[in-house]
Coordinates of C-alpha atoms in Angstrom, one line a residue:
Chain A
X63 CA 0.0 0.0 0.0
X64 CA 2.0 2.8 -1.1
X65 CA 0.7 6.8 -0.2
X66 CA 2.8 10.0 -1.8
X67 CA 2.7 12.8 1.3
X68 CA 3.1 15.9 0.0
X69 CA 5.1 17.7 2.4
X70 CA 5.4 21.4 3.2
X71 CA 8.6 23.4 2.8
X72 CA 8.9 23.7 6.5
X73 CA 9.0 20.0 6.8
X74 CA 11.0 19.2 4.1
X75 CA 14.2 19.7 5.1
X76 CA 13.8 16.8 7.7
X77 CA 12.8 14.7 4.6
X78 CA 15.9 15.2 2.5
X79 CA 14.3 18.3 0.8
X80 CA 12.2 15.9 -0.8
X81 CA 8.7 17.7 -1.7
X82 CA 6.6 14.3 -2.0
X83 CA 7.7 11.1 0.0
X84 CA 6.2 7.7 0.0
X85 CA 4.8 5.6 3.3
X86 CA 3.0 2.2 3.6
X87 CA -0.1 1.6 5.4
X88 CA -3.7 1.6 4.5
X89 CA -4.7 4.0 7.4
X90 CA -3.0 7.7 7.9
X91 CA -2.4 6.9 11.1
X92 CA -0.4 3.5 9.6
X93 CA 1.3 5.6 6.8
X94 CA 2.2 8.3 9.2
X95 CA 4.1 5.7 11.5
X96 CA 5.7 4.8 8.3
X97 CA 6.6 7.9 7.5
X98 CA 7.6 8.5 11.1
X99 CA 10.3 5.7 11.0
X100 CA 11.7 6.5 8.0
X101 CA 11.9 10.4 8.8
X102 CA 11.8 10.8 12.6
X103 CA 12.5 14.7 12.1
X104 CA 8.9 15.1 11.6
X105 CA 7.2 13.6 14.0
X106 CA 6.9 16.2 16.7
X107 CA 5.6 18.7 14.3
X108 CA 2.9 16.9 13.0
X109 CA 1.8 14.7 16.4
X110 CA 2.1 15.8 19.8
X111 CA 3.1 13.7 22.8
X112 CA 0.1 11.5 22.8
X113 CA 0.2 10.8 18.8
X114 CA -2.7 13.6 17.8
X115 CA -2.3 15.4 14.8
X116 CA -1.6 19.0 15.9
X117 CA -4.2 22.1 16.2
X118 CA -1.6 23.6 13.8
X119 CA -1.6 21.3 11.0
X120 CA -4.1 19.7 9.1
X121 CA -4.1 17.0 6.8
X122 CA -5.6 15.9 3.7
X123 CA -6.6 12.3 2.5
X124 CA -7.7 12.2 -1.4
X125 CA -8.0 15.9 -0.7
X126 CA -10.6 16.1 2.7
X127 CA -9.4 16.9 5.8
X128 CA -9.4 14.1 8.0
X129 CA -10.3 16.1 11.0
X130 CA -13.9 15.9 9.9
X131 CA -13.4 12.1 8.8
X132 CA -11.9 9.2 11.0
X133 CA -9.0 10.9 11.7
X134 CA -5.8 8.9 12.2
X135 CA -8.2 6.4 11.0
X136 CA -8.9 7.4 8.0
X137 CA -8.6 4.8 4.7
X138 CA -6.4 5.7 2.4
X139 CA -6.3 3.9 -0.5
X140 CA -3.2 2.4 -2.5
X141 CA -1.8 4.9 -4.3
X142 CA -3.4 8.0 -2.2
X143 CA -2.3 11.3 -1.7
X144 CA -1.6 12.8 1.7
X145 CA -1.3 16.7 2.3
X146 CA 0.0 17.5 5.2
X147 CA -0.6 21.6 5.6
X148 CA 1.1 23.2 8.3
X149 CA -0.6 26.9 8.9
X150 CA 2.0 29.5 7.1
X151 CA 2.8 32.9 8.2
X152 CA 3.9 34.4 5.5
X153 CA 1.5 37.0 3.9
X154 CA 2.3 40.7 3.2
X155 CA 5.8 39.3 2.7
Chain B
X284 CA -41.6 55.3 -52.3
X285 CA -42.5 54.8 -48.8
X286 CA -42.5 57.6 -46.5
X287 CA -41.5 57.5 -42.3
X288 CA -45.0 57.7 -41.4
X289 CA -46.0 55.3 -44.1
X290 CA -43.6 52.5 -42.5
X291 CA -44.2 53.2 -38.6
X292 CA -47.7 52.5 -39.3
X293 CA -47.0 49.3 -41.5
X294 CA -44.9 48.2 -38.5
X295 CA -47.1 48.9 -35.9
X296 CA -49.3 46.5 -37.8
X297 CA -47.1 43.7 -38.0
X298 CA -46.0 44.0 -34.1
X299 CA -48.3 44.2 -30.9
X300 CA -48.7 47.4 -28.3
X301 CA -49.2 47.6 -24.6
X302 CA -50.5 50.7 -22.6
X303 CA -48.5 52.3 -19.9
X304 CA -51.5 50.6 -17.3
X305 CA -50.9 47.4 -18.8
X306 CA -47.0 47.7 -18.4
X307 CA -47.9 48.6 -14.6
X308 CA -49.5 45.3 -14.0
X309 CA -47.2 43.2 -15.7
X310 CA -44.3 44.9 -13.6
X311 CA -46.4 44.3 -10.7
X312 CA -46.6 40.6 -11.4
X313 CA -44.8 37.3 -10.0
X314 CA -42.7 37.0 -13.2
X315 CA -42.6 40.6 -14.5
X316 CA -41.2 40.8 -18.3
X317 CA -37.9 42.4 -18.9
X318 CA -38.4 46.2 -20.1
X319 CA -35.6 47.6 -22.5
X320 CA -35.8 51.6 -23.1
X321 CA -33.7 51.7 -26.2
X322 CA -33.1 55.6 -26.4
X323 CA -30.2 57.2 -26.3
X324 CA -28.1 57.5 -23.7
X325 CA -28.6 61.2 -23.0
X326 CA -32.4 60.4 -22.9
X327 CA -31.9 57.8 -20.9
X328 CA -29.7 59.7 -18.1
X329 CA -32.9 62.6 -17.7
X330 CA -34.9 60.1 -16.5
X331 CA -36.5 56.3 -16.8
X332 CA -38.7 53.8 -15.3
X333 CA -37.1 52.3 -12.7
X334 CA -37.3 48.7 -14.3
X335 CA -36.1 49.5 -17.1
X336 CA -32.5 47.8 -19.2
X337 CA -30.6 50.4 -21.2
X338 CA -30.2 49.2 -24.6
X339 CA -29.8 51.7 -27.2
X340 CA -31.8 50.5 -30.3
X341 CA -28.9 51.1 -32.6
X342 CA -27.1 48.1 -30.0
X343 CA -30.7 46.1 -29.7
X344 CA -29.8 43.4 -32.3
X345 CA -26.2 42.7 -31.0
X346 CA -26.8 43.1 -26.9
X347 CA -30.3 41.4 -27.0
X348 CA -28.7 37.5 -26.9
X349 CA -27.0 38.4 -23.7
X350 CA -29.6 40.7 -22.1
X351 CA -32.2 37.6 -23.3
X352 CA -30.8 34.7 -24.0
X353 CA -34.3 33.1 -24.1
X354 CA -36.2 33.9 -27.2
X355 CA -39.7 33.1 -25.5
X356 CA -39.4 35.1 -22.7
X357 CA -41.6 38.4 -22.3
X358 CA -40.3 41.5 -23.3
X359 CA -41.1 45.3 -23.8
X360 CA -39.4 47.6 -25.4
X361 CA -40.1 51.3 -25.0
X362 CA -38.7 54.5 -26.2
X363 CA -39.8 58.3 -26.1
X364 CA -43.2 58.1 -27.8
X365 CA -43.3 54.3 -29.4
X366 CA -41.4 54.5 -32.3
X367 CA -38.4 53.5 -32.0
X368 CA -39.7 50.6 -30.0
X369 CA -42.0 49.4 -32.1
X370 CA -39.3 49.2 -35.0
X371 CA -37.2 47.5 -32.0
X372 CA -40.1 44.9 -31.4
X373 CA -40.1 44.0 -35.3
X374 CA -36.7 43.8 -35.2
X375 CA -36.1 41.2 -32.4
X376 CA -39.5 39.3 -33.8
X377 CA -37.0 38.5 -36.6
X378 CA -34.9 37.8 -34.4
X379 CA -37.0 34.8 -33.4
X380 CA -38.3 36.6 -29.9
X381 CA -41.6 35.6 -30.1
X382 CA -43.4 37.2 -27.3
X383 CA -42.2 41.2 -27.4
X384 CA -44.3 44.3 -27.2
X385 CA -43.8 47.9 -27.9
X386 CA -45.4 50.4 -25.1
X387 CA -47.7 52.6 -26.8
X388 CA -46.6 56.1 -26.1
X389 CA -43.4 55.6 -24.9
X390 CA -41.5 57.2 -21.6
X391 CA -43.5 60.3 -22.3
X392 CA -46.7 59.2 -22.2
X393 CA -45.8 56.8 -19.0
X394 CA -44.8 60.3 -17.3
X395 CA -47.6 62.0 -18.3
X396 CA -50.2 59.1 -16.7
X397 CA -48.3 60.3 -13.3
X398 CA -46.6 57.1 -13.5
X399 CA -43.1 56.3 -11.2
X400 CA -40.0 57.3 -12.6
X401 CA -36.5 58.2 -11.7
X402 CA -32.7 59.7 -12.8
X403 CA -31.1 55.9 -13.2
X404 CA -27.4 55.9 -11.1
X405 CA -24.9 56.2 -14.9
X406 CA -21.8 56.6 -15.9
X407 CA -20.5 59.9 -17.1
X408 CA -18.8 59.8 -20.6
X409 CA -15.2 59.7 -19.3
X410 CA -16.1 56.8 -17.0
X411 CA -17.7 55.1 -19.6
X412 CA -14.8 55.0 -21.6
X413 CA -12.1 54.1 -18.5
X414 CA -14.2 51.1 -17.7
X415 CA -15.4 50.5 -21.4
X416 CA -13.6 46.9 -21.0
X417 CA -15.8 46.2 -18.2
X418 CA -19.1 47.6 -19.6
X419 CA -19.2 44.8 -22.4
X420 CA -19.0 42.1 -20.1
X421 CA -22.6 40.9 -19.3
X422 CA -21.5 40.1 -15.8
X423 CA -20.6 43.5 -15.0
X424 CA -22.1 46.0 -17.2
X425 CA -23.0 50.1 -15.9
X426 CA -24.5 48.0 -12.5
X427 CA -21.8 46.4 -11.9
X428 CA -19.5 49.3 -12.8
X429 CA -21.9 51.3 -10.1
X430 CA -21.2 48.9 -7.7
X431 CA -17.3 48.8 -7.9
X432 CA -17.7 52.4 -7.1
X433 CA -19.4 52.4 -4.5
X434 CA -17.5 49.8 -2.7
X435 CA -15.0 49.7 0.0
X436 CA -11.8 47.3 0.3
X437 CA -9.9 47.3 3.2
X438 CA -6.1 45.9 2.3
X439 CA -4.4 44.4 5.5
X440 CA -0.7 45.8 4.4
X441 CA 0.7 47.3 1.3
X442 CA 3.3 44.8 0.5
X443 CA 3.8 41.6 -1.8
X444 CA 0.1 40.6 -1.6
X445 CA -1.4 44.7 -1.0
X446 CA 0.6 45.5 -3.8
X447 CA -0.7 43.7 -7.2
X448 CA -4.3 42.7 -5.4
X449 CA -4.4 47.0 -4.6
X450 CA -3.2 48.2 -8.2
X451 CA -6.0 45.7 -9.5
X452 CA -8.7 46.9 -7.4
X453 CA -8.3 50.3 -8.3
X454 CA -7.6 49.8 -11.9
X455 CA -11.0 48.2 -11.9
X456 CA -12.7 51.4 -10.2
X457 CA -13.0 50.4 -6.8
X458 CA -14.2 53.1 -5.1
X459 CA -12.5 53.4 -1.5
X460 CA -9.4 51.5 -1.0
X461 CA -8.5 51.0 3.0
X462 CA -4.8 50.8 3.4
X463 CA -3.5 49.7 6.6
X464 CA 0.1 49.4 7.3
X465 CA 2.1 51.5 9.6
X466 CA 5.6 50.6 8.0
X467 CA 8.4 52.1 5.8
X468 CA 9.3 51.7 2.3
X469 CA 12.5 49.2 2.3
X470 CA 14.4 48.3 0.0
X471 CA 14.3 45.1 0.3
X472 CA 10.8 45.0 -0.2
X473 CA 11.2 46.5 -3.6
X474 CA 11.9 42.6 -5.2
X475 CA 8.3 41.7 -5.2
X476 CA 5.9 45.5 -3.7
X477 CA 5.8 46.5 -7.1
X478 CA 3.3 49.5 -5.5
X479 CA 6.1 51.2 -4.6
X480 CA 9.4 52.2 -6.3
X481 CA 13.0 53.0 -5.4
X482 CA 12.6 56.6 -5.0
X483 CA 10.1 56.2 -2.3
X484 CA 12.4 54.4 0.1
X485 CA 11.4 55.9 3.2
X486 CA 8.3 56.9 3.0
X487 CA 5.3 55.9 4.4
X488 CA 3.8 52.3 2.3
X489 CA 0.4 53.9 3.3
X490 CA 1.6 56.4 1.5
X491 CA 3.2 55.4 -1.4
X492 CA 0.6 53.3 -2.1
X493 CA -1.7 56.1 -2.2
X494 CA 0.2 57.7 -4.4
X495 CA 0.6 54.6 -7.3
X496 CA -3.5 54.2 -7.0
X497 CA -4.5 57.6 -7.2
X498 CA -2.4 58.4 -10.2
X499 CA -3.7 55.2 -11.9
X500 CA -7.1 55.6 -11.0
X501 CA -8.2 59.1 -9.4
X502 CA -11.6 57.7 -9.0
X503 CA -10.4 56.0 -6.0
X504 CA -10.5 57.1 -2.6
X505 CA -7.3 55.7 -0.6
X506 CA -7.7 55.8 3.0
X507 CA -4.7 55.2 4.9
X508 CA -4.1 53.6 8.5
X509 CA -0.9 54.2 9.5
X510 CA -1.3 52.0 12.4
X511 CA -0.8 48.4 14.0
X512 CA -3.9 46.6 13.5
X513 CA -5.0 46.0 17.3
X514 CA -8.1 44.5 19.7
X515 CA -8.4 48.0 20.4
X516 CA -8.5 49.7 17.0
X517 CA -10.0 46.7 14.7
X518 CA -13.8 47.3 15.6
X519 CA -13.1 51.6 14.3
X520 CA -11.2 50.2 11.1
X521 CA -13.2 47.1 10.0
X522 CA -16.6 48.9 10.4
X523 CA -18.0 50.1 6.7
X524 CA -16.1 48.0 4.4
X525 CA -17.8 45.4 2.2
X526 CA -14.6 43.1 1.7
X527 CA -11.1 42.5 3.7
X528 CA -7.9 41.8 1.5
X529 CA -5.7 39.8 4.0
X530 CA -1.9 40.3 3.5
X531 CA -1.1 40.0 6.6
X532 CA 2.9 38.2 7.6
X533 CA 1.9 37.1 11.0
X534 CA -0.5 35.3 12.9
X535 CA -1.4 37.8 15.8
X536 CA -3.1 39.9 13.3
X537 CA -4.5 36.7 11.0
X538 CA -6.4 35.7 14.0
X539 CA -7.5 39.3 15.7
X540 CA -8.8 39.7 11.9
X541 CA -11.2 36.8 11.4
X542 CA -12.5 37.1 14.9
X543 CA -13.5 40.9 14.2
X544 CA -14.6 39.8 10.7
X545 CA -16.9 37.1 11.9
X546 CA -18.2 39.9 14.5
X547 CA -18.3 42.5 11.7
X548 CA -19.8 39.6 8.9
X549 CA -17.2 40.6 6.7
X550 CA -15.7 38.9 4.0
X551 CA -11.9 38.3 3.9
X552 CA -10.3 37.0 1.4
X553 CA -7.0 35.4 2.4
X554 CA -3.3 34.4 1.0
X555 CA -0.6 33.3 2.3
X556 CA 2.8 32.6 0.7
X557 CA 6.1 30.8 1.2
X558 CA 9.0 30.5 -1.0
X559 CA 7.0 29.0 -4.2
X560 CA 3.7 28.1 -2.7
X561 CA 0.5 29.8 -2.1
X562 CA -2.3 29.4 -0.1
X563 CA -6.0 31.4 -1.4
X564 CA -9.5 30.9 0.3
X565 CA -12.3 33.2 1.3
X566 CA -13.5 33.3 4.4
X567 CA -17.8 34.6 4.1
X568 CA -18.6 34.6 7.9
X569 CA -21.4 31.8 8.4
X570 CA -21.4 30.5 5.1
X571 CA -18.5 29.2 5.2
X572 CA -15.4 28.0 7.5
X573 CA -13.3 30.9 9.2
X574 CA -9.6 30.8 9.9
X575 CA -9.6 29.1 13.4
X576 CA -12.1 26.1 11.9
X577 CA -8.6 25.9 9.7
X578 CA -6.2 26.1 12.4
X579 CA -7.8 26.8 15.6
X580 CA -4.2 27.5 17.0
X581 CA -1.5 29.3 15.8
X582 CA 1.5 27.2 15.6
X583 CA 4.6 28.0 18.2
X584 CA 7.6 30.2 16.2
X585 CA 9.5 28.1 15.2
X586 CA 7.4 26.1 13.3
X587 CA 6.5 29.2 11.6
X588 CA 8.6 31.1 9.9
X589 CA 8.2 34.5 8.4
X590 CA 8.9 35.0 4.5
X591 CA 12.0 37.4 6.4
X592 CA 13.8 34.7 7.3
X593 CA 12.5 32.0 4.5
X594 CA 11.9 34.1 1.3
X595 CA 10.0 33.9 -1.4
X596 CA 9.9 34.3 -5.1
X597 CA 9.3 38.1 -5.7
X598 CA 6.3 37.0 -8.6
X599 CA 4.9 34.1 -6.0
X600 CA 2.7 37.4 -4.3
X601 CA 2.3 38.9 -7.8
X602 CA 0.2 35.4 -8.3
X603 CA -1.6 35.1 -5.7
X604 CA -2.9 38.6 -4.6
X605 CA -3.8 39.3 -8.8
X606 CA -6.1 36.0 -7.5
X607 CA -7.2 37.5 -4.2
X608 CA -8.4 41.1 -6.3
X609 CA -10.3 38.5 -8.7
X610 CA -11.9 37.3 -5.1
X611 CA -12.6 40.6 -3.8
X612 CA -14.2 41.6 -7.6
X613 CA -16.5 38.3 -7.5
X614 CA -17.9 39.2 -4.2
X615 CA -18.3 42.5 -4.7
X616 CA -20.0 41.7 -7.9
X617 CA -21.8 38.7 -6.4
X618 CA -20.9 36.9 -9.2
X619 CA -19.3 33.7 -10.0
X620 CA -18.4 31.1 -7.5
X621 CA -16.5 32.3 -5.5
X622 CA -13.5 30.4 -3.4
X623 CA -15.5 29.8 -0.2
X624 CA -14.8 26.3 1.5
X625 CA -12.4 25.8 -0.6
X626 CA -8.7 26.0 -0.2
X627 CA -6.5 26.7 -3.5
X628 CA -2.7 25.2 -2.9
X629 CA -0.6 26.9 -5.5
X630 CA 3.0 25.5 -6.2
X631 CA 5.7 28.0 -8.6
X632 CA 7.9 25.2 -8.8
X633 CA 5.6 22.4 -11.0
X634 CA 3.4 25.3 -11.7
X635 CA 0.2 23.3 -10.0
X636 CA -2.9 24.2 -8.5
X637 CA -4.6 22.0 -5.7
X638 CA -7.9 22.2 -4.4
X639 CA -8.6 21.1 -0.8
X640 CA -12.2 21.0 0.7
X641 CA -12.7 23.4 3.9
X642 CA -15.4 22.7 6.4
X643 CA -16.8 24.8 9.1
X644 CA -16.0 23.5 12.9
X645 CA -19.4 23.0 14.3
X646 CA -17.2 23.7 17.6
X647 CA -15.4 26.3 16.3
X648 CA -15.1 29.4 19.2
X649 CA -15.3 32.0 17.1
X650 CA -18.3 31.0 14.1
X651 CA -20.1 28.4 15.3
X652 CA -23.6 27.9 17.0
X653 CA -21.9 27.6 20.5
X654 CA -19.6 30.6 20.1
X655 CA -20.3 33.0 22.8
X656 CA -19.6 37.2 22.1
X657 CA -16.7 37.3 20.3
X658 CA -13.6 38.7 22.8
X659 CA -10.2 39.7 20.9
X660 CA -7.3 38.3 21.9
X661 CA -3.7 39.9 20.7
X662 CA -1.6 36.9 20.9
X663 CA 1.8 38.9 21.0
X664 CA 3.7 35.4 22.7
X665 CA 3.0 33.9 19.4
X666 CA 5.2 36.5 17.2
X667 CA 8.5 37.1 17.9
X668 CA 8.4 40.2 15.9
X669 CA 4.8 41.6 18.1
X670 CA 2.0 41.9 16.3
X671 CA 2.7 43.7 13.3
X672 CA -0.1 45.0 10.8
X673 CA 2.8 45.6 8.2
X674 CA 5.0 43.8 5.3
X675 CA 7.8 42.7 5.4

């Protein structure tokens, strides 16, 4: 079961400055331990201590926010897309 | 030879008539038909019935298919006495219209029964031809025109987003621009606020950007705020504009302004930009989701850097506040679909745009059902910088 995350460029650095990465698992919450394993940078700023996705971030399965879904266990199906959208700061910039 | 008189009355035979107490009824009805006075503009301007489209009958034929696109809806024409109308009525007839009527007697002879009329709200000549590009669209037309000018934008800060979505706006004939921003021209802002210009390093951004908008477009009214966008000054600020342009660089101010524009039931229409990417969505207080059902906390600093200290493409803000004045236009407008519930990911690099679905929070503190009064909250521990209404 293989799932592209699209990461931000805030989290990329701790992926190898990679802008899409792959994970297995045929839940987020499997594909993000993946993805936890292979990066462990990333962890912290997408979970916090007790393995919740962060009030800060939200992400994306097949383009709906999982928030409003099953959350960490939410399907997502071979070949799925995974946004994971940190808020950004940067406006008037 | 046929003469004038000879012709009107061989028209008026082919076509059909109404009286100015029949038009009164059929205006008064459930599905009232659409009226077209076809004088000239000049006519026009003294005075009309209120319902009335302005087509000029030398226009009729060409502006008909977008004024009525179905050729079996009601229509009535009228002109100064009948004339002109009823040539008009014979005209779209072969045209295919099959149900159109000339009003007998024209605008006069609707005055002189004592009925309603007014000056219609138009366009002087000069007008007409600065916004002649927008006049031909059937979206926007003189009303839509009207309205641009008579609308107020407020722009949260004059710099990468303030500057293109600003110089849109008031090409287009916004009427008030807002401008807050209490900061100086840089430059090292110059790479991408194309609103202001090397020879204004210095000088108020309020300012300059007053200065770019009202020598492109002296139709609009720039007011300026040179001041940090606070709890205390937001309510005074927000109040009596019809659509927020967020450009803000921080969160402080991101989230002072959607409490104040849920309280105020103001639109905002919001971008934010890093390096290559983009983020666009509107926020409609009630209709759709506001910023804190999309992050109902801001995220600690250093998770969060400012475009200061990570950059961004100086055209990336040229993007996506050109799409944020298309926003503010649509609403304004009320026309077209615009991007509420909806959040647009734009990437520079692949040159890809992403659509995400937004949903309100049915807990959400600040929009929901179980929000109590709205408080504000200046989160100054979450910006190292303070809160700053200003771009950097």
């Amino acid at each position: 079961m293989s799932i592209s995350f699209r990461m931000p460029p805030i989290l990329r650095p701790q992926v190898g400055g990679a802008r899409q990465v792959e994970a297995n698992g045929a839940t987020l919450g499997e594909a993000l331990e993946d993805l936890f394993t292979q990066y462990p940078g990333v962890k912290e700023q997408i979970v916090d201590s007790e393995g919740e996705i962060n009030r800060f971030v939200n992400v994306y399965v097949q383009n709906e926010d999982v928030r409003l879904g099953d959350g960490l266990a939410t399907p997502v199906p071979d070949g799925g897309t995974v946004i994971i959208l940190p808020a950004m700061a940067g406006g008037a910039c | 030879m046929t003469t004038y008189r000879e012709l009107l009355a061989q028209v008026k035979e082919e076509i059909s008539e109404i009286d100015a107490r029949q038009l009164t009824d059929e205006l008064a009805a459930a599905q009232p038909p659409l009226l077209i006075d076809v004088r000239e503009p000049d006519e026009y301007e003294q005075g009309a019935i209120a319902e009335a489209v302005h087509i000029p009958r030398g226009f009729l034929e060409s502006r008909i298919e977008a004024a009525a696109p179905d050729k079996s809806q009601r229509i009535v024409l009228s002109c100064a006495s009948g004339a002109r109308s009823a040539f008009g009525a014979k005209a779209l007839a072969e045209l295919g219209y099959t149900d159109v009527v000339s009003l007998a007697g024209g605008f006069s002879g609707w005055k002189q029964a004592g009925n309603p009329w007014s000056e219609p709200k138009v366009l002087d000549a000069e007008r007409r031809r600065r916004y002649s590009r927008h006049l031909v669209i059937p979206e926007v037309g003189e009303a839509g025109q009207l309205k641009l000018l008579g609308a107020k934008v407020l722009m949260i800060g004059a710099g990468g987003l303030g500057s293109p979505s600003s110089l849109y706006l008031a090409a287009a004939g916004v009427g008030t621009i807002g401008i807050i921003d209490d900061d100086v021209v840089d430059a090292s802002n110059l790479q991408r606020q194309v609103i202001h210009n090397t020879e204004r390093i210095g000088i108020p951004k309020a300012e300059s950007a007053e200065l770019t908008l009202t020598a492109l477009n002296p139709d609009v009214e720039v007011v300026q705020y040179r001041e940090r966008l606070t709890s205390e000054n937001i309510d005074r600020i927000l109040s009596g504009y019809d659509v927020v342009v967020d450009g803000t660089d921080n969160f402080p101010t991101r989230y002072l302004l959607n409490d104040a524009s849920v309280k105020h039931n103001i639109p905002v229409v919001h971008a934010s930009i890093f390096r290559f990417e983009g983020q666009l969505t509107v926020f409609k207080p009630h209709e759709g989701p506001c910023y804190r059902c999309l992050f109902p906390e801001p995220p600690p600093v250093e998770l969060a850097p400012s475009c200061a200290e990570g950059g961004v493409l100086g055209v990336l803000p040229g993007i996506m506040g050109t799409l944020q004045a298309t926003e503010a236009l649509k609403l304004i407008l009320e026309i077209g679909d615009p991007l509420v519930g909806r959040l647009l990911l734009a990437d520079a690099l692949d040159m890809s745009f992403h659509e995400v679905q937004l949903r309100r929070d049915p807990n959400c503190p600040v929009c929901s059902e179980h929000a109590g009064p709205i408080e504000y909250i200046d989160y100054d521990e979450f910006c190292a910088g303070g809160a700053h209404a200003s771009a950097h």
